[in-house]
mmCIF file of C-alpha atoms in Angstrom:
data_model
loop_
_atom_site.group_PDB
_atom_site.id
_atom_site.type_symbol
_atom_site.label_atom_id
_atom_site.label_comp_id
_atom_site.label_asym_id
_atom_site.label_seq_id
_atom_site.Cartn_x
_atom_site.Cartn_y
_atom_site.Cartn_z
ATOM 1 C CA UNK A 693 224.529 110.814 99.735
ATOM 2 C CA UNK A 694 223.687 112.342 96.299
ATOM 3 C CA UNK A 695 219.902 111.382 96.977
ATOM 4 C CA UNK A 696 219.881 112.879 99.912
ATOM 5 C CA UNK A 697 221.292 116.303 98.511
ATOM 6 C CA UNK A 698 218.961 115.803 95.510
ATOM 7 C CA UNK A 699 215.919 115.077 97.895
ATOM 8 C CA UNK A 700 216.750 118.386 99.876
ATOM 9 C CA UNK A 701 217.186 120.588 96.882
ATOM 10 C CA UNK A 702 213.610 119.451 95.742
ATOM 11 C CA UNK A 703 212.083 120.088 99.220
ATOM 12 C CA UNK A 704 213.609 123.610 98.036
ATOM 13 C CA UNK A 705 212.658 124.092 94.917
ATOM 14 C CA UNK A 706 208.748 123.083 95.871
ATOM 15 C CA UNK A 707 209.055 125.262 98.989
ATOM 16 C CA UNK A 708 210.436 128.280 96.467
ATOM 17 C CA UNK A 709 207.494 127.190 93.979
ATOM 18 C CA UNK A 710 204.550 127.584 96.772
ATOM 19 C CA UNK A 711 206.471 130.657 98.307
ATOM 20 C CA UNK A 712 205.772 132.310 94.559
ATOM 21 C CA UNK A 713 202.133 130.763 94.089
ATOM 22 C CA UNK A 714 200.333 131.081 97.340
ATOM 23 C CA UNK A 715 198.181 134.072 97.601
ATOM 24 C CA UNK A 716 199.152 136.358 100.141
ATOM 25 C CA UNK A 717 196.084 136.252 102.892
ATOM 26 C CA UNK A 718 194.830 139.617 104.951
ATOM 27 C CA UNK A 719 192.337 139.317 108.513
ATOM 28 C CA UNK A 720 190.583 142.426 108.668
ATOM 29 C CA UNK A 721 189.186 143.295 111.416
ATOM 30 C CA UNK A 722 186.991 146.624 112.490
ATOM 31 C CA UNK A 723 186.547 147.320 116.619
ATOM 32 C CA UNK A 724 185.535 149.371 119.061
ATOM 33 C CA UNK A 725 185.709 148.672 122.711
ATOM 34 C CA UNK A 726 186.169 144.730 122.169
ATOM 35 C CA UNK A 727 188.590 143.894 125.112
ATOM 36 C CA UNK A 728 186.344 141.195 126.167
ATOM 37 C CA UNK A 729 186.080 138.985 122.346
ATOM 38 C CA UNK A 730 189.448 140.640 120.917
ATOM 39 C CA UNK A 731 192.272 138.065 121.712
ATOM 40 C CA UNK A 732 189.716 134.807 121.046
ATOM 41 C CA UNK A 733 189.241 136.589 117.691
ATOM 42 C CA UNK A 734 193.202 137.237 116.949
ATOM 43 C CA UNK A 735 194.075 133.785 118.234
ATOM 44 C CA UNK A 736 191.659 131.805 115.352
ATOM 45 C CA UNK A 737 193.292 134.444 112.538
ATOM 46 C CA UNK A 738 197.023 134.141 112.876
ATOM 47 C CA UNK A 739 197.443 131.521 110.219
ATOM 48 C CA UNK A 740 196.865 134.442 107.933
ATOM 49 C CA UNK A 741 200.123 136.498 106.494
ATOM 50 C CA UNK A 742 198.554 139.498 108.212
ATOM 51 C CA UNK A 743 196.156 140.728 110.309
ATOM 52 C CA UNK A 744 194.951 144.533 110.627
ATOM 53 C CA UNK A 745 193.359 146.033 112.975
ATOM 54 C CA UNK A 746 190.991 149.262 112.649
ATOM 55 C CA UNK A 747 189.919 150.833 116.096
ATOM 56 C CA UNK A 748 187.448 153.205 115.899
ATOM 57 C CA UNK A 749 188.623 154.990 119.717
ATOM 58 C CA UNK A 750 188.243 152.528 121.765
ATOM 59 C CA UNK A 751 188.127 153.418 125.723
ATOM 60 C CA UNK A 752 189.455 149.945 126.704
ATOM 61 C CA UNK A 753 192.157 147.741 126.057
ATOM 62 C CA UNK A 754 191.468 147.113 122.344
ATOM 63 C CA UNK A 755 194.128 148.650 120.931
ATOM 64 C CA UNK A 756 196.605 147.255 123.587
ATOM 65 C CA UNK A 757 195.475 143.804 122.742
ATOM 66 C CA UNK A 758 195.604 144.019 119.046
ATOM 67 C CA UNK A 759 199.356 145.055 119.241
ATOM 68 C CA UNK A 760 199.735 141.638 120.918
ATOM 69 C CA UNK A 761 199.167 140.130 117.599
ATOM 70 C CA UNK A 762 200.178 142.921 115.027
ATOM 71 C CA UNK A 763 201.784 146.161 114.823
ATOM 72 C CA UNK A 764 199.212 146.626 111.458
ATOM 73 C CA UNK A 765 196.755 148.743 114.185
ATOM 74 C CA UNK A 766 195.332 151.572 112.774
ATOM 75 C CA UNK A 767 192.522 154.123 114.032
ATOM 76 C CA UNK A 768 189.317 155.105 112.115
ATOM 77 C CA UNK A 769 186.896 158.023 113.791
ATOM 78 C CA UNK A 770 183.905 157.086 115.738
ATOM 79 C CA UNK A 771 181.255 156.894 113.421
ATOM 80 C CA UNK A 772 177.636 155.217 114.209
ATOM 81 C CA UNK A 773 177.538 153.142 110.924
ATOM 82 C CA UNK A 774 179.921 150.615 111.720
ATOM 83 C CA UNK A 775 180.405 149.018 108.058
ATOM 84 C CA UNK A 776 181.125 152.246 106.813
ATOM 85 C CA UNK A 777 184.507 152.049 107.978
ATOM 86 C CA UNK A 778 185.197 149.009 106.208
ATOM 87 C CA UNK A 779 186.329 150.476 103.030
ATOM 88 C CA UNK A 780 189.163 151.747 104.865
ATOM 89 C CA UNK A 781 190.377 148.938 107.079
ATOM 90 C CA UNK A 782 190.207 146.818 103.632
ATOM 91 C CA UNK A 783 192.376 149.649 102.027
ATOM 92 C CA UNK A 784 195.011 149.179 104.513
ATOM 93 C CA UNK A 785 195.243 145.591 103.799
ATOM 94 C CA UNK A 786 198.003 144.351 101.383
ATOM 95 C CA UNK A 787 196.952 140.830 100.876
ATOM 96 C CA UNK A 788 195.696 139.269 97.660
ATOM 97 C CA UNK A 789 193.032 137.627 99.767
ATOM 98 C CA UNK A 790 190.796 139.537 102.121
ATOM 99 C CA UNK A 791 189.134 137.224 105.179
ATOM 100 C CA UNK A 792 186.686 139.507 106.824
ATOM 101 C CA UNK A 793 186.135 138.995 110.720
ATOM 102 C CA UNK A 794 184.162 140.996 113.636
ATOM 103 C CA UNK A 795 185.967 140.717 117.187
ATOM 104 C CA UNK A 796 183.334 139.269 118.608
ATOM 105 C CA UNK A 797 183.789 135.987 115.922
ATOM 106 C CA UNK A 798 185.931 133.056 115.422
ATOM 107 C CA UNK A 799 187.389 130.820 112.571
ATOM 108 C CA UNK A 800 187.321 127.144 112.847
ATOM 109 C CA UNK A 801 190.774 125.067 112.229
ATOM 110 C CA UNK A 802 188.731 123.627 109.470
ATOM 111 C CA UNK A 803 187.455 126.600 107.973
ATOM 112 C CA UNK A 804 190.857 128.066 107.662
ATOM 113 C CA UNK A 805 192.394 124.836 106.126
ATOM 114 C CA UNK A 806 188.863 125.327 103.460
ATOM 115 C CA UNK A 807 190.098 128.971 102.716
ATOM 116 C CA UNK A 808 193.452 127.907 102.337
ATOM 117 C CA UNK A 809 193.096 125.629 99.652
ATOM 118 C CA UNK A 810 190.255 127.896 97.769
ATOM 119 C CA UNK A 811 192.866 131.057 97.827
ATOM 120 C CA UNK A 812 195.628 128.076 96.322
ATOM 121 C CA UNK A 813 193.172 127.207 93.897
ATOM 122 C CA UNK A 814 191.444 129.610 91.156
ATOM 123 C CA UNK A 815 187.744 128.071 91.185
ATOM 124 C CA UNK A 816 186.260 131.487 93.192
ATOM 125 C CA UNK A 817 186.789 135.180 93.902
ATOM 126 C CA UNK A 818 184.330 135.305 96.554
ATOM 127 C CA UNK A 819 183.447 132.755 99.124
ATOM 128 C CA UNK A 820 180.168 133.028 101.141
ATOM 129 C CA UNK A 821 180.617 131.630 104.815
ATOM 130 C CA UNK A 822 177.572 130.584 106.942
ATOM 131 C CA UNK A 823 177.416 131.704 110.183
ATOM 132 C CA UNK A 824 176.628 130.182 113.377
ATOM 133 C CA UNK A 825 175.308 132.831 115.449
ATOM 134 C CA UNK A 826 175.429 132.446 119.736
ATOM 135 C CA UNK A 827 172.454 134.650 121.383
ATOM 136 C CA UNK A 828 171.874 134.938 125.276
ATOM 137 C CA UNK A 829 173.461 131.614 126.338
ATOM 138 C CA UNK A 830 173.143 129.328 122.488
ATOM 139 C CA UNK A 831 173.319 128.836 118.928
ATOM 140 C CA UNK A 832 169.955 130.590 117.918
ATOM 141 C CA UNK A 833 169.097 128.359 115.031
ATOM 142 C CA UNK A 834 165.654 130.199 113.620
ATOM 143 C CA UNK A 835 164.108 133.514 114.407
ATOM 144 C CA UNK A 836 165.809 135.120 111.499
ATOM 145 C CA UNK A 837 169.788 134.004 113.001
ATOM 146 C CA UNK A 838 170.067 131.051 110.764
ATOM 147 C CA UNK A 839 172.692 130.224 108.838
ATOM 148 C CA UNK A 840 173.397 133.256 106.886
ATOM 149 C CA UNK A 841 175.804 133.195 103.932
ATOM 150 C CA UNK A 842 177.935 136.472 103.902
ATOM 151 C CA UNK A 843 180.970 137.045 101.652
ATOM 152 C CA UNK A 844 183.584 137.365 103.960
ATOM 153 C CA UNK A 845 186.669 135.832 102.146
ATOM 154 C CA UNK A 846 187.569 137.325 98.579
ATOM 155 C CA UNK A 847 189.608 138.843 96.211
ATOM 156 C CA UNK A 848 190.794 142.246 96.750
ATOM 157 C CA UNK A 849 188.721 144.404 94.723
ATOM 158 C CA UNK A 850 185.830 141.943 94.187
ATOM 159 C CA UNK A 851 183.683 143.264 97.130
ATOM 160 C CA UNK A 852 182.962 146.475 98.388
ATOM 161 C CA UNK A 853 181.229 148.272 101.442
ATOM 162 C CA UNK A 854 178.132 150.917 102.048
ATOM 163 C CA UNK A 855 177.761 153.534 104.372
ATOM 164 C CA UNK A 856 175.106 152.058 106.284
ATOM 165 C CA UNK A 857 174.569 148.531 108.697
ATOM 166 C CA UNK A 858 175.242 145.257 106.677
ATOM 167 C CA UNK A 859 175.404 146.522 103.341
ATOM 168 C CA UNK A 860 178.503 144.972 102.610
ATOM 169 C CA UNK A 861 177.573 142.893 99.477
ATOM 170 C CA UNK A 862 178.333 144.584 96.449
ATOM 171 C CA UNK A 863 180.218 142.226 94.903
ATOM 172 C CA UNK A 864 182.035 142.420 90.969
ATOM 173 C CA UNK A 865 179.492 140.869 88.678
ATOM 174 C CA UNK A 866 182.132 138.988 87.451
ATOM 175 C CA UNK A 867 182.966 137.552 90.387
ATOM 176 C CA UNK A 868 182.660 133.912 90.331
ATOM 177 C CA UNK A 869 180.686 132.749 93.969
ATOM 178 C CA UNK A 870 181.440 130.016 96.199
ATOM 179 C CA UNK A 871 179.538 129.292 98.555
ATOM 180 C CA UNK A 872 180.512 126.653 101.354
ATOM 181 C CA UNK A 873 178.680 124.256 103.358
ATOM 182 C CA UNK A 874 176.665 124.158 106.713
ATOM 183 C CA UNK A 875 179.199 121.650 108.749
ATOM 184 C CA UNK A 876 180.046 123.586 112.310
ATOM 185 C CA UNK A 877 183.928 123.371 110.877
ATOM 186 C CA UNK A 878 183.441 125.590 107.716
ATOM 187 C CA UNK A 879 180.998 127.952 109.276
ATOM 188 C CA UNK A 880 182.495 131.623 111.330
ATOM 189 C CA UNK A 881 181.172 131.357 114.899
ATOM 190 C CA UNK A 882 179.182 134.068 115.927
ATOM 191 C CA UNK A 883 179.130 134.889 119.703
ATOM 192 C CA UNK A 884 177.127 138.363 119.530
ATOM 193 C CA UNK A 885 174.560 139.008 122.559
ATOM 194 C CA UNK A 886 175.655 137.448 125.763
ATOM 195 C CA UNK A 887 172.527 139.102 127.172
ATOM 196 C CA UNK A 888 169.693 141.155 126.697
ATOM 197 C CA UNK A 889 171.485 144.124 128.158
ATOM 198 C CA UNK A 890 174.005 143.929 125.284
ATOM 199 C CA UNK A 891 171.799 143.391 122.856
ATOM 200 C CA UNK A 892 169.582 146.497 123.994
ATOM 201 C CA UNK A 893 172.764 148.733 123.627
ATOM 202 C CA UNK A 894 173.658 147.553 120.245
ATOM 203 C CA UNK A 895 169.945 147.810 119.123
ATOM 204 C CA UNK A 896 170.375 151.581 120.294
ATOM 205 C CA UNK A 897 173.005 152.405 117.702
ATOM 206 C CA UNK A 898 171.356 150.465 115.031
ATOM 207 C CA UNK A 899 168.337 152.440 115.389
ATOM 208 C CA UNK A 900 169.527 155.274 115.134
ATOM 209 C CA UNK A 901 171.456 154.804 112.149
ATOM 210 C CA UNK A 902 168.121 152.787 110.649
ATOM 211 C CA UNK A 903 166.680 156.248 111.670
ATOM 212 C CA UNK A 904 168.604 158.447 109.704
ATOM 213 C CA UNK A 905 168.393 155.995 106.667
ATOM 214 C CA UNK A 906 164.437 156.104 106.478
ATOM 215 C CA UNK A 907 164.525 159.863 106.958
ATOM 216 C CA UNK A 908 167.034 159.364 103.814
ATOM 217 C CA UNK A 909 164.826 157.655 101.823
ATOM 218 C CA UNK A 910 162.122 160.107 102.279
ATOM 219 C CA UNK A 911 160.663 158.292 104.784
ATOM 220 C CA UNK A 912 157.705 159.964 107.134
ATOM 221 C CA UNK A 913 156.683 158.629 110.417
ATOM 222 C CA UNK A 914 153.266 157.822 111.162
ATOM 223 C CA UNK A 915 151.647 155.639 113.824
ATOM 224 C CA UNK A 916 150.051 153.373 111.063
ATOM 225 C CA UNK A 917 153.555 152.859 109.511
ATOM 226 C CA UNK A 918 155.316 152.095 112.991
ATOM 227 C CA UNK A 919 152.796 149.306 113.909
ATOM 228 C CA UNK A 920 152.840 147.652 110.444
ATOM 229 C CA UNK A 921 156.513 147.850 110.397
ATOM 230 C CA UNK A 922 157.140 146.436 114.100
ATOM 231 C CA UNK A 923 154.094 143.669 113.739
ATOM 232 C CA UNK A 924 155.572 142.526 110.480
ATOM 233 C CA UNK A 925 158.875 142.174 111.765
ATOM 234 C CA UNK A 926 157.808 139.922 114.738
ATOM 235 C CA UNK A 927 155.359 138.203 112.760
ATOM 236 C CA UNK A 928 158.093 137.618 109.774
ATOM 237 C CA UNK A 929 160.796 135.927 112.676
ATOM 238 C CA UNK A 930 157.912 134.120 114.868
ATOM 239 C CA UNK A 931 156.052 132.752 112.750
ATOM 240 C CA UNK A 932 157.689 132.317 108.818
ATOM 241 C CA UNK A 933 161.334 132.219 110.785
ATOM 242 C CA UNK A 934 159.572 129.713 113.163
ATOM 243 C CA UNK A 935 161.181 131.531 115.849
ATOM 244 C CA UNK A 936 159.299 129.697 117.806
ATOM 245 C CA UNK A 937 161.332 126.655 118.105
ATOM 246 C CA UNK A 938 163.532 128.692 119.864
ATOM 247 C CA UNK A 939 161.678 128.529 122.873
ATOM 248 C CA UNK A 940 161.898 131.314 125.465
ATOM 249 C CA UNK A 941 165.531 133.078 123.647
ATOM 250 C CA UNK A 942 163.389 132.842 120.286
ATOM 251 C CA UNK A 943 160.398 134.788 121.764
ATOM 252 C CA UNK A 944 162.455 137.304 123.621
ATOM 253 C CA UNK A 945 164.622 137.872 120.278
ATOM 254 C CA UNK A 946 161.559 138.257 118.224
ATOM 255 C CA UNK A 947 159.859 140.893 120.830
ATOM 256 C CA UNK A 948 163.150 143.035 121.014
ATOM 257 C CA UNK A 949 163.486 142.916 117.171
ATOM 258 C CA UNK A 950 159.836 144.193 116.721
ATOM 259 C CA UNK A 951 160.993 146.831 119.600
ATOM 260 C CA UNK A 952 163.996 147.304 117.310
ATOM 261 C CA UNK A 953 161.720 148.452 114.130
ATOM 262 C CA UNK A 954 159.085 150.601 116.764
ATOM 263 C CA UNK A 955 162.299 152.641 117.933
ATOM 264 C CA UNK A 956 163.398 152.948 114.713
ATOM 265 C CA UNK A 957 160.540 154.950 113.648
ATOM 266 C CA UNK A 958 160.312 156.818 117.204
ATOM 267 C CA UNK A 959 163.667 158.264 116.194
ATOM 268 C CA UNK A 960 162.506 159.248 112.766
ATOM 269 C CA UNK A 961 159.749 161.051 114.494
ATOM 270 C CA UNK A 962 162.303 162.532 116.428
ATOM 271 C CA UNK A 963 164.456 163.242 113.329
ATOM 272 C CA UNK A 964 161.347 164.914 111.855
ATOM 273 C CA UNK A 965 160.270 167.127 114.646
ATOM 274 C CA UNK A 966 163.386 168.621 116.143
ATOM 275 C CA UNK A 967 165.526 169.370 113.117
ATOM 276 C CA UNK A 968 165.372 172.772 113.235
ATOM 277 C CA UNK A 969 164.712 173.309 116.589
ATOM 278 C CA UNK A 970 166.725 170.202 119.209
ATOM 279 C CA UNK A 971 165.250 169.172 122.322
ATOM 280 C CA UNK A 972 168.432 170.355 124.334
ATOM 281 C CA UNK A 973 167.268 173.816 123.347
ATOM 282 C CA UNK A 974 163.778 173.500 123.969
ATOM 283 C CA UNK A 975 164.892 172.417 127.132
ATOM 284 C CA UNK A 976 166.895 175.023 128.027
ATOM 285 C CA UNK A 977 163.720 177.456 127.205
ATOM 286 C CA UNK A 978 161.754 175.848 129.429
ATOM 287 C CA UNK A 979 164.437 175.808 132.409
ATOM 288 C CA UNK A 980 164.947 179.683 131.987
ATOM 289 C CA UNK A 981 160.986 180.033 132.542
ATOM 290 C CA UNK A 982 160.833 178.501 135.855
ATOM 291 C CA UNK A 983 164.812 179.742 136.786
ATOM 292 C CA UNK A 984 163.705 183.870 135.941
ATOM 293 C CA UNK A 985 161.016 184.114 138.622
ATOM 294 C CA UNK A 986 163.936 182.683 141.373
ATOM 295 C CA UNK A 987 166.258 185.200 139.724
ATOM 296 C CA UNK A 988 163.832 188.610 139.795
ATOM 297 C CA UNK A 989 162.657 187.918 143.403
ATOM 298 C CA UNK A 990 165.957 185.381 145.048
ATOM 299 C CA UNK A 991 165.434 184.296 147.742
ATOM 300 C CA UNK A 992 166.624 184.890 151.548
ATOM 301 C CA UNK A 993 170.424 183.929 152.567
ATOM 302 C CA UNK A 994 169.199 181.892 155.396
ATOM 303 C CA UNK A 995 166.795 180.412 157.104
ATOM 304 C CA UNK A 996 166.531 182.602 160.311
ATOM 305 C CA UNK A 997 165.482 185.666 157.841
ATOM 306 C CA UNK A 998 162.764 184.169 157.323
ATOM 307 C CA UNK A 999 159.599 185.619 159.063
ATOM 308 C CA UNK A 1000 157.414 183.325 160.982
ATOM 309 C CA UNK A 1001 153.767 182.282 160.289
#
């Protein structure tokens, strides 16, 4: 009997032991209108000790669907730069441990078992993840969608976020790196473009936020500069990302992202030329010119007034 009491109050006293060691874990996750990835997302996350949500307004049920799985749902404003909103959403967080997810991702039973035992251990602060990323029907596996590394479970404090797309690695030069391997079961699952439609709207955003950066930078538009930049990108994915062995989805993905770099610069021109003076009011010159002659000489109430040839 005394073994058995002595057996249960060591069962305790390791249980108290891990209760005190084990880093406390945050998911962090940014959204905006993500009804249709949101719950596969929560559902690979809740083996973390919290999960927060930042909506930035969604018009669906995003927010309704996050409250499923936490009442940490908070609201950020609508702002084109996605990342830049990550600052905030990791501010909110109270975990020792930050694990850094998109809605439209998902973590592997064996990945979260990996981060488990790195946040037990003390061997890292930051731990790159490759990603597997899912484009228009498959896992895209060149064409510039290999496996990227991205820090997307660390410290608190060891990584911080820009204000513009993907610049998300400014990590505490002190920060010891670990980064993990290639095996499907330690890489985040990326499902991003389930078509070319969807990938033409989010390549509309990131444009014009790409846009605004090169007019930032002091950036002028020029034809020259347009082709170089959209040749080089399809050139750079095709050919030295072998996007080629993609087949048809490697082409296509290549072509849009060279579209992706023209429209970029078509926006800078448009940046550049309407500043001071924005299409919608240029437009509305141009309707009062051919509106004024209707208005100085209207014309008959009806038909019937009108005399016949």
């Amino acid at each position: 009997m005394r073994d058995t009491v002595d057996f249960a109050l060591g069962l305790q006293r390791n249980y108290d032991v891990n209760a005190m060691t084990m880093p406390k874990i945050s998911a962090v996750i940014n959204t905006r209108n993500e009804e249709r990835n949101l719950r596969e997302c929560l559902e690979t996350v809740q083996w973390c000790d919290e999960i927060v949500v930042v909506d930035m307004e969604s018009e669906d049920r995003t927010v309704e669907i996050a409250r499923e799985y936490t009442d940490r749902v908070f609201t950020h404003k609508k702002i084109l730069a996605f990342d830049a909103a990550r600052n905030f959403a990791v501010g909110k967080a109270t975990g020792d441990w930050i694990l850094l997810v998109d809605a439209d991702e998902m973590v592997p039973k064996a990945l979260a078992d990996r981060l488990l035992d790195v946040a037990a251990g003390d061997d890292a602060d930051v731990v790159e993840i490759l990603f597997r990323h899912y484009i228009m029907g498959d896992w895209v596996r060149h064409s510039g969608w290999g496996l990227t590394p991205l820090p997307r479970f660390f410290r608190r404090g060891k990584v911080l976020f820009g204000e513009t797309v993907h610049d998300y690695i400014h990590k505490d030069p002190a920060a010891r790196t670990l980064r993990l391997d290639s095996s499907p079961g330690h890489c985040i699952h990326h499902f991003s473009y389930e078509d070319s439609s969807r990938f033409v709207e989010k390549m509309n955003r990131y444009s014009s936020i790409e846009a605004a950066r090169l007019l930032g930078n002091g950036i002028r538009y020029s034809v020259p500069r347009l082709l170089v930049a959209s040749l080089r990108e399809f050139a750079g994915r095709f050919l030295k990302g072998k996007g080629y062995k993609d087949g048809p989805r490697g082409f296509s993905l290549c072509l849009m992202m060279a579209f992706y770099r023209a429209l970029s610069h078509i926006k800078l021109w448009e940046l550049e030329t309407f500043s001071e003076d924005p299409v919608a009011r240029k437009y509305e010159s141009m309707r009062r010119g051919i509106l004024d002659p209707w208005k100085k000489n209207p014309p008959s109430s009806s038909r019937g007034d009108t005399p016949p040839r």
